[in-house]
PDB file of C-alpha atoms in Angstrom:
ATOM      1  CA  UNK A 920     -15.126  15.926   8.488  1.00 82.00           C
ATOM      2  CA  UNK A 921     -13.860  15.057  12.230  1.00 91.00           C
ATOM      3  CA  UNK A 922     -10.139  14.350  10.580  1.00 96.00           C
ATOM      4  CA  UNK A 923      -7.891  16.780   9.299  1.00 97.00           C
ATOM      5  CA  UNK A 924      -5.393  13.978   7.499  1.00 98.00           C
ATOM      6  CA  UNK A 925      -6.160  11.128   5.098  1.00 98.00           C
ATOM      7  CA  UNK A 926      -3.279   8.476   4.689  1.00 98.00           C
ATOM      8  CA  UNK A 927      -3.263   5.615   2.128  1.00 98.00           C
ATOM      9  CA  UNK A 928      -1.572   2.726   1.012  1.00 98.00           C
ATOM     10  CA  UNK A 929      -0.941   2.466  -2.086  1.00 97.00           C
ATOM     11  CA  UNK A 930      -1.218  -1.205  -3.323  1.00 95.00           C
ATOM     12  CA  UNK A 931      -4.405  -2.909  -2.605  1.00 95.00           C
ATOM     13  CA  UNK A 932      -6.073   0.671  -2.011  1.00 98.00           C
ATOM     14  CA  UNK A 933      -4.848   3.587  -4.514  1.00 98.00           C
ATOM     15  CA  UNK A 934      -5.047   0.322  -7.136  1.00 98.00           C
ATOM     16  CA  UNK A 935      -5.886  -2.763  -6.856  1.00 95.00           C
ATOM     17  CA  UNK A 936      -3.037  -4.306  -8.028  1.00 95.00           C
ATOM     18  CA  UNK A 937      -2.339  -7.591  -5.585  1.00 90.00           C
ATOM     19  CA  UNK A 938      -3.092  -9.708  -8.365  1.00 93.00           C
ATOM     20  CA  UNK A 939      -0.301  -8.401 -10.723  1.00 95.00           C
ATOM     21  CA  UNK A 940       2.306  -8.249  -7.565  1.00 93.00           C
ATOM     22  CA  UNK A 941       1.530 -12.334  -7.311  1.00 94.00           C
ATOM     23  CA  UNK A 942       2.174 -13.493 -10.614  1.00 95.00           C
ATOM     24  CA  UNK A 943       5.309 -11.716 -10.598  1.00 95.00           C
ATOM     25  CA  UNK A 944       6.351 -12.873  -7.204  1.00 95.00           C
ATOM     26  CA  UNK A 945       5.384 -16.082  -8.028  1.00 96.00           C
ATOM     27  CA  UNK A 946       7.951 -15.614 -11.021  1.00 95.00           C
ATOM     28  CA  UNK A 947      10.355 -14.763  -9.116  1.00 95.00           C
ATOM     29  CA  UNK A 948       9.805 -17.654  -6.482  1.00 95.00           C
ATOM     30  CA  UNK A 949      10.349 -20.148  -9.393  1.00 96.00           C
ATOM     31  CA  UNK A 950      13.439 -18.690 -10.587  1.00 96.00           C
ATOM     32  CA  UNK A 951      15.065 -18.644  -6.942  1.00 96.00           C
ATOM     33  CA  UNK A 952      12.962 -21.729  -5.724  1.00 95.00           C
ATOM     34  CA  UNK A 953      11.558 -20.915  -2.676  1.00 95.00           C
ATOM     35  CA  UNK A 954       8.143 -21.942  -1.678  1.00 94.00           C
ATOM     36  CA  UNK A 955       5.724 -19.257  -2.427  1.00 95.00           C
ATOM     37  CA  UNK A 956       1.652 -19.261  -2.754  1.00 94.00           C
ATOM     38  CA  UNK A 957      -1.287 -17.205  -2.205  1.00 90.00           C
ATOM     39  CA  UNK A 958      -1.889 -18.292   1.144  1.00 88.00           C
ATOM     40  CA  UNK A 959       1.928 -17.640   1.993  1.00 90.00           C
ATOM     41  CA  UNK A 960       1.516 -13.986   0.156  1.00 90.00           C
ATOM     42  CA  UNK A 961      -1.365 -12.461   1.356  1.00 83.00           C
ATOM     43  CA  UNK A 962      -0.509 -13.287   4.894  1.00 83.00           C
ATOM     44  CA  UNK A 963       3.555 -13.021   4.742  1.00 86.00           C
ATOM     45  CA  UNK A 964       4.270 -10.914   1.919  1.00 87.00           C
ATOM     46  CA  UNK A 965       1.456  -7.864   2.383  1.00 78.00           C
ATOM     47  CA  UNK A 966       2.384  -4.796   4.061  1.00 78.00           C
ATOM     48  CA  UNK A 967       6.452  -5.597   3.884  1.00 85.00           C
ATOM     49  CA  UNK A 968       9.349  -3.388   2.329  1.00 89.00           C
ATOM     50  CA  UNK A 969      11.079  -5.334  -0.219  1.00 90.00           C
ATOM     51  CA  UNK A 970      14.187  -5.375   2.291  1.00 90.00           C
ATOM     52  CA  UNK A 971      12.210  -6.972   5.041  1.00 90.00           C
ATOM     53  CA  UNK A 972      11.052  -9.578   2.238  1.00 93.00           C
ATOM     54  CA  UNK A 973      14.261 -10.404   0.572  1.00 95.00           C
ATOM     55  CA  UNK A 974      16.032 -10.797   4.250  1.00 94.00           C
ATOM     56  CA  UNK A 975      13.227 -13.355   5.008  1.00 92.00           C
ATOM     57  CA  UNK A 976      14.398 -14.912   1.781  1.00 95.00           C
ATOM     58  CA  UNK A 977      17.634 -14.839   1.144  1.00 95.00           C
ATOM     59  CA  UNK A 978      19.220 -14.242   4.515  1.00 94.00           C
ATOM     60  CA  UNK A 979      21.652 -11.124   5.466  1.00 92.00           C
ATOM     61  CA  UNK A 980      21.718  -9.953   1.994  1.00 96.00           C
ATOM     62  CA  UNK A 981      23.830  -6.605   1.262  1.00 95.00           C
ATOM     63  CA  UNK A 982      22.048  -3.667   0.039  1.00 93.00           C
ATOM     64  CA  UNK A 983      23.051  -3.760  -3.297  1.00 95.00           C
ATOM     65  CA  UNK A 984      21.718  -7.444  -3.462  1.00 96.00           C
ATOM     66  CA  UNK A 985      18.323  -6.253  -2.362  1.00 94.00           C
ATOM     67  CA  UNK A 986      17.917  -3.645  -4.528  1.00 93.00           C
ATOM     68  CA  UNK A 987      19.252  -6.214  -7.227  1.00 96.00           C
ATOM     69  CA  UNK A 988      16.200  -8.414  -6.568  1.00 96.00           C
ATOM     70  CA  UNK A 989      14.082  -5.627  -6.123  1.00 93.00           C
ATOM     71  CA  UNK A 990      15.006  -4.070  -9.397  1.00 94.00           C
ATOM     72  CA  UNK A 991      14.252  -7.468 -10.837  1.00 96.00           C
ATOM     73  CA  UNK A 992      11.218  -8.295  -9.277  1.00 95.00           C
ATOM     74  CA  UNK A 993       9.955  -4.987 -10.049  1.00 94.00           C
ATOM     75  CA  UNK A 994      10.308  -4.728 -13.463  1.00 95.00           C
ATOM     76  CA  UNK A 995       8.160  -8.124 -13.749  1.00 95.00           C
ATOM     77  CA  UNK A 996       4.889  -6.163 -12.029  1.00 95.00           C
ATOM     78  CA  UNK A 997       5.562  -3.191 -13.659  1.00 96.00           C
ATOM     79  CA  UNK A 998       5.441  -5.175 -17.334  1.00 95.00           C
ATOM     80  CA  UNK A 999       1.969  -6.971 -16.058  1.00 95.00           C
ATOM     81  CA  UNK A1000       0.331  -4.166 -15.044  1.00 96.00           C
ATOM     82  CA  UNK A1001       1.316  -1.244 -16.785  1.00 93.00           C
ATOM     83  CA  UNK A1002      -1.577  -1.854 -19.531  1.00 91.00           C
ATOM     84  CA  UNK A1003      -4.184  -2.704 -16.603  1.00 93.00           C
ATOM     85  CA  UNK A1004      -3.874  -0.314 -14.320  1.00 96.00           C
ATOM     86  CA  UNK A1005      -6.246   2.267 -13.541  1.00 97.00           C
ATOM     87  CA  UNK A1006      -6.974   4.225  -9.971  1.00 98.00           C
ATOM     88  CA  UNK A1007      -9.099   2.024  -7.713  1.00 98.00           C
ATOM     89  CA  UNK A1008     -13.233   2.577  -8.074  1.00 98.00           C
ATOM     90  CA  UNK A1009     -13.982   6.070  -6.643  1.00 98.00           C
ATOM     91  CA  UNK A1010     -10.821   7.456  -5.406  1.00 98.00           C
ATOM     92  CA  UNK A1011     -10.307   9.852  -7.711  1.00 98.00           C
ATOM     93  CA  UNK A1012     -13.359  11.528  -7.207  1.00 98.00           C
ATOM     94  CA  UNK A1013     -12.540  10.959  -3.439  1.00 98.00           C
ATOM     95  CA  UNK A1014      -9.615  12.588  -3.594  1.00 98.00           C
ATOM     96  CA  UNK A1015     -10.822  15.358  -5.374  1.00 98.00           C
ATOM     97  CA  UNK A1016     -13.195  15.877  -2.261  1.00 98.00           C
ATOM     98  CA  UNK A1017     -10.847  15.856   0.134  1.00 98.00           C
ATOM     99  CA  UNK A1018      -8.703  18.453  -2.328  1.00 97.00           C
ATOM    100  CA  UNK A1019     -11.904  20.680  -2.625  1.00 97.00           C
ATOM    101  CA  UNK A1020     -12.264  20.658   1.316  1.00 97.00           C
ATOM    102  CA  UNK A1021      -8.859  21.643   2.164  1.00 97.00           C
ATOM    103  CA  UNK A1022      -7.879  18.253   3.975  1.00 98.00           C
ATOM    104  CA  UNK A1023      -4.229  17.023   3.955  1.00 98.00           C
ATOM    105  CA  UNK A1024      -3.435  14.128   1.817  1.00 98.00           C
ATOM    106  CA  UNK A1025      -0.663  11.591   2.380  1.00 98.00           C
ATOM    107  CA  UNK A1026       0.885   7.883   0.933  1.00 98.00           C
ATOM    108  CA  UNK A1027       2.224   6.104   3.062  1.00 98.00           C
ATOM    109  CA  UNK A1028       3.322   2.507   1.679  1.00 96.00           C
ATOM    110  CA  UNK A1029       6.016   0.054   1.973  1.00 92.00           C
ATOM    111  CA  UNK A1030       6.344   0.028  -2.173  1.00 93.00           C
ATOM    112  CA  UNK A1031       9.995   1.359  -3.576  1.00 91.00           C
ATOM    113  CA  UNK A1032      10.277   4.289  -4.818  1.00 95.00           C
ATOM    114  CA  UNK A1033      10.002   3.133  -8.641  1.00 93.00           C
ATOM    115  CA  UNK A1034       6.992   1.619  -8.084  1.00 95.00           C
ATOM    116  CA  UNK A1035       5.632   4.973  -6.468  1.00 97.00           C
ATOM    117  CA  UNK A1036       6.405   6.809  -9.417  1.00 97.00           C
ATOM    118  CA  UNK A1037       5.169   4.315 -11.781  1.00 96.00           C
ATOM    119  CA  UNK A1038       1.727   4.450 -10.132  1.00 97.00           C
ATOM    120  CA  UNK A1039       1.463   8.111  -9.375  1.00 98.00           C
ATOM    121  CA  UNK A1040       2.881   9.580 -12.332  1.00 97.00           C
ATOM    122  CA  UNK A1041       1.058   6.702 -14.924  1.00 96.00           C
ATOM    123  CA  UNK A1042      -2.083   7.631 -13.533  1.00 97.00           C
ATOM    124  CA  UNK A1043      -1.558  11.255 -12.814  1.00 98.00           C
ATOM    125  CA  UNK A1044      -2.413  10.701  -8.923  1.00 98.00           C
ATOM    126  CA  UNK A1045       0.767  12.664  -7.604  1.00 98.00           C
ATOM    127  CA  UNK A1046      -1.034  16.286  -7.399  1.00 98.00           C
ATOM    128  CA  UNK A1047      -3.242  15.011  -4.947  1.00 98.00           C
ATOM    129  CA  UNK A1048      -0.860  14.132  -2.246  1.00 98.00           C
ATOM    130  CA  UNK A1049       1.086  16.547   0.173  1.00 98.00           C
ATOM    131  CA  UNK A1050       3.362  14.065   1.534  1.00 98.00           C
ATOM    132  CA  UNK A1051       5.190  10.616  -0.030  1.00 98.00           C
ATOM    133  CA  UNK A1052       6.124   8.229   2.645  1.00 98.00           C
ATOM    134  CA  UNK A1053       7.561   5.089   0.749  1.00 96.00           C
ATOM    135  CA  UNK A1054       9.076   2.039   1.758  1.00 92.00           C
ATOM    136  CA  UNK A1055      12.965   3.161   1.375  1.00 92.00           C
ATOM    137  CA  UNK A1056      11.953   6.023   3.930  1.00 95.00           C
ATOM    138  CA  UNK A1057      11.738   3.996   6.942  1.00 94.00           C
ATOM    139  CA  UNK A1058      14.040   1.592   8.927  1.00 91.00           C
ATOM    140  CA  UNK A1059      11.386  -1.033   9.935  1.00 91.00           C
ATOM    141  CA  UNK A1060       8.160  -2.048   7.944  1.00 89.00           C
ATOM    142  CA  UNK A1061       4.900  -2.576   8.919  1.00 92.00           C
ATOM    143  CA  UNK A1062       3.628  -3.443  10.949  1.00 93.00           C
ATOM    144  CA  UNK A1063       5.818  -1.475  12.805  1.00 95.00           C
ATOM    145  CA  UNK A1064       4.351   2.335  12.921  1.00 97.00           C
ATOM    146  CA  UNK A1065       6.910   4.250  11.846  1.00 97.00           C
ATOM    147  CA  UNK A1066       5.297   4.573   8.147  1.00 97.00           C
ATOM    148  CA  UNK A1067       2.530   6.326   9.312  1.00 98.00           C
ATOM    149  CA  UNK A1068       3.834   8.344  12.146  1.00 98.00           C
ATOM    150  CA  UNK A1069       5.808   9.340   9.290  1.00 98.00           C
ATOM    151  CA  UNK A1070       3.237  10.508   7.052  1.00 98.00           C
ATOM    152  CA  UNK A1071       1.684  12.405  10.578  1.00 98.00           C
ATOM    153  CA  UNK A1072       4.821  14.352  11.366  1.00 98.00           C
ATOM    154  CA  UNK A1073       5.012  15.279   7.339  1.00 98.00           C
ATOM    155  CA  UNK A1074       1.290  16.657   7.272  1.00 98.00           C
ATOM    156  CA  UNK A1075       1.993  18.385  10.617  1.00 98.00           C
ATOM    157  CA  UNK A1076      -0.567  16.556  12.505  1.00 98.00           C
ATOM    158  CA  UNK A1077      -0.901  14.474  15.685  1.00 98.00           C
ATOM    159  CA  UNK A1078      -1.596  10.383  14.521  1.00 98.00           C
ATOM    160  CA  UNK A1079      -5.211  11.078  15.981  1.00 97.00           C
ATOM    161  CA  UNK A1080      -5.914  13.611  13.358  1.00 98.00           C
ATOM    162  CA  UNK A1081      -5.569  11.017  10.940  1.00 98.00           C
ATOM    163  CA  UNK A1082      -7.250   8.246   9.240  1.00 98.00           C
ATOM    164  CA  UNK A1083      -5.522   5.581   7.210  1.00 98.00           C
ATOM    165  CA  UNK A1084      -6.854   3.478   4.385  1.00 98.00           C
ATOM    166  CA  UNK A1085      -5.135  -0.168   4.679  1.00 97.00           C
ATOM    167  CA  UNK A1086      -5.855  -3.202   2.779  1.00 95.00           C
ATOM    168  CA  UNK A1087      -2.821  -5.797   4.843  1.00 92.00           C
ATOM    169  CA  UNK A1088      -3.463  -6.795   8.535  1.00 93.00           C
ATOM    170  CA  UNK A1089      -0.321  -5.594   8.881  1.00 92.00           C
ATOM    171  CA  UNK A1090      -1.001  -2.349   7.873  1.00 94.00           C
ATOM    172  CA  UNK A1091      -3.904  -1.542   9.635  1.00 96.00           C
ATOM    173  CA  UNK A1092      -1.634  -3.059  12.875  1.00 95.00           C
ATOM    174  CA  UNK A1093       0.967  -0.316  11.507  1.00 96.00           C
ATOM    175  CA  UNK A1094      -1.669   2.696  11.331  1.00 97.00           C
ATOM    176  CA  UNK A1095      -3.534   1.475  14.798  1.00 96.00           C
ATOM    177  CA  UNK A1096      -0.521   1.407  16.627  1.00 97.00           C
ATOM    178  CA  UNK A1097       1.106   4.813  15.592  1.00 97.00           C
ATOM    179  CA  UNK A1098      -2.585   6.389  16.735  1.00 97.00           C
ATOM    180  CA  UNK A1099      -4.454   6.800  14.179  1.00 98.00           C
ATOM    181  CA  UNK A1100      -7.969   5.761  12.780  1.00 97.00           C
ATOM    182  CA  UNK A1101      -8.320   2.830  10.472  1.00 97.00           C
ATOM    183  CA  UNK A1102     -10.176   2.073   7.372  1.00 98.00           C
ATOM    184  CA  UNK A1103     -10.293  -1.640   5.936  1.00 97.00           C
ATOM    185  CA  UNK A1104     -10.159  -1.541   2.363  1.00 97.00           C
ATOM    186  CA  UNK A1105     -11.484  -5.359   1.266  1.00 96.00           C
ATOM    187  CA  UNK A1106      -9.398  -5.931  -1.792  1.00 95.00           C
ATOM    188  CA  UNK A1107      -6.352  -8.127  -0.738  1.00 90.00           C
ATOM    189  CA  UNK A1108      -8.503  -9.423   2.237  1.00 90.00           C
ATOM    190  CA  UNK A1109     -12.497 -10.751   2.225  1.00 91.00           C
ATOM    191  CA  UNK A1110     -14.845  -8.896   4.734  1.00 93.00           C
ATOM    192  CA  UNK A1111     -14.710 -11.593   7.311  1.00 92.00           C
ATOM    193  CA  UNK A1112     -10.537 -11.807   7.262  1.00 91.00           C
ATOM    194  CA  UNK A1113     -10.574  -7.920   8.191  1.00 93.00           C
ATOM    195  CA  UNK A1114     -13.580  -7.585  10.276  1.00 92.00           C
ATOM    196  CA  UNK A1115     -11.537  -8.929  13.502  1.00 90.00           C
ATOM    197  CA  UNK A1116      -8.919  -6.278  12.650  1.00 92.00           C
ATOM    198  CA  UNK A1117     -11.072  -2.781  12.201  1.00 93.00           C
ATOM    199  CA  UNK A1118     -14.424  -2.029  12.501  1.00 86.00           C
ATOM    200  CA  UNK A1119     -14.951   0.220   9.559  1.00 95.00           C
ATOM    201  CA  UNK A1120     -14.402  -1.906   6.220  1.00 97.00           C
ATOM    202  CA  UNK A1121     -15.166  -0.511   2.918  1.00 98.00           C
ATOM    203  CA  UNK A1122     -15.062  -2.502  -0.585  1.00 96.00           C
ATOM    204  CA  UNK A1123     -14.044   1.125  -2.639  1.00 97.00           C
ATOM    205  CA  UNK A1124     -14.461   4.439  -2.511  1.00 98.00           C
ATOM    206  CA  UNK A1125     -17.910   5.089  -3.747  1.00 97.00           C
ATOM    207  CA  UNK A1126     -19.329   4.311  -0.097  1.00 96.00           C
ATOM    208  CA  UNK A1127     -20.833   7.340   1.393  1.00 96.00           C
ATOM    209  CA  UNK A1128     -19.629   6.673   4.795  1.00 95.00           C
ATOM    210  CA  UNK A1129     -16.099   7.908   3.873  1.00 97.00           C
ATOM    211  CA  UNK A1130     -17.611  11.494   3.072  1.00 96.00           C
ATOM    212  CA  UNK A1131     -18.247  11.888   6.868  1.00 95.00           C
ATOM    213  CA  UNK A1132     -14.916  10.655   8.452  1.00 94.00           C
TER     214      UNK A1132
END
């Protein structure tokens, strides 16, 4: 392997969950009435904290209000996809791999913390990972870099040492620009939506080329 980190994202990538995250938000659009579809949320809404999304929203919103709407919004996803959810084709066994040969593991996603620990813990996932970066960690979203320089500093590595797995064009923008290498993951995107964006796109992680990064 020619990196010594491996960084992912959680939604779209350690599940593939964008589905579930859509009917909620679209819940939550009707109930607030602001214009919301899927056009609007896969190329607004992916990649974002839930602060950057409820400013864009609501306005200058306190805190407390956005982890109000948060809470709420939230608990809708977690309710639709807590009987569905299962780790995304192959990573398991991926991550055991990387486990077995000694490489450093990260997360690094713009999800709250509750939804972190409702993925991880649900599906047992959290042993695998040396380092948690998650959305209430950082000051500025992606695609800003600061998640995954982050997850870099945490793992003790240089960005370049890395690779991240990204399913948003704004989070591959997010792991480009702090320096490190980029995977495509084509769940919340098609092929030919990511292939201006990275050059490396894989569907899961049963491909064999990710056993030589």
């Amino acid at each position: 392997m020619k990196h010594k980190g491996f960084i992912f994202d959680m939604d779209g990538v350690v599940v593939d969950n964008h589905s579930f995250h859509f009917k909620a938000w679209m819940e939550f659009a009707k109930k607030y009435n602001f214009p919301l579809n899927s056009e609007i949320y896969r190329d607004t809404f992916n990649g974002k904290t839930n602060a950057d999304l409820f400013r864009m929203i609501f306005g200058n919103i306190s805190n407390k209000e956005i982890k109000d709407y948060g809470d709420e919004k939230e608990s809708w996803y977690q309710e639709l996809y807590k009987k569905e959810m299962k780790p995304h084709t192959g990573l398991v066994k991926y991550l055991q791999f990387l486990k077995e040969n000694h490489l450093k593991i990260a997360l690094g996603t713009s999800a709250p913390t509750m939804n972190v620990n409702f993925t991880l813990d649900t599906l047992s996932l959290r042993h695998f990972f040396d380092v948690i970066v998650d959305g209430t960690m950082v000051s500025q979203g992606k695609p800003n870099p600061q998640v995954y320089e982050l997850c870099a500093k945490e793992l003790g590595l240089n960005p370049k040492e890395c690779v991240v797995f990204e399913d948003s064009l704004a989070g591959l923008q997010s792991g480009k620009s702090a320096g490190c290498s980029i995977i495509g993951v084509a769940t919340s995107h098609t092929e030919f939506e990511l292939k201006n964006h990275v050059n490396h796109i894989i569907q899961n992680f049963t491909e064999p080329s990710i056993y030589n990064l």
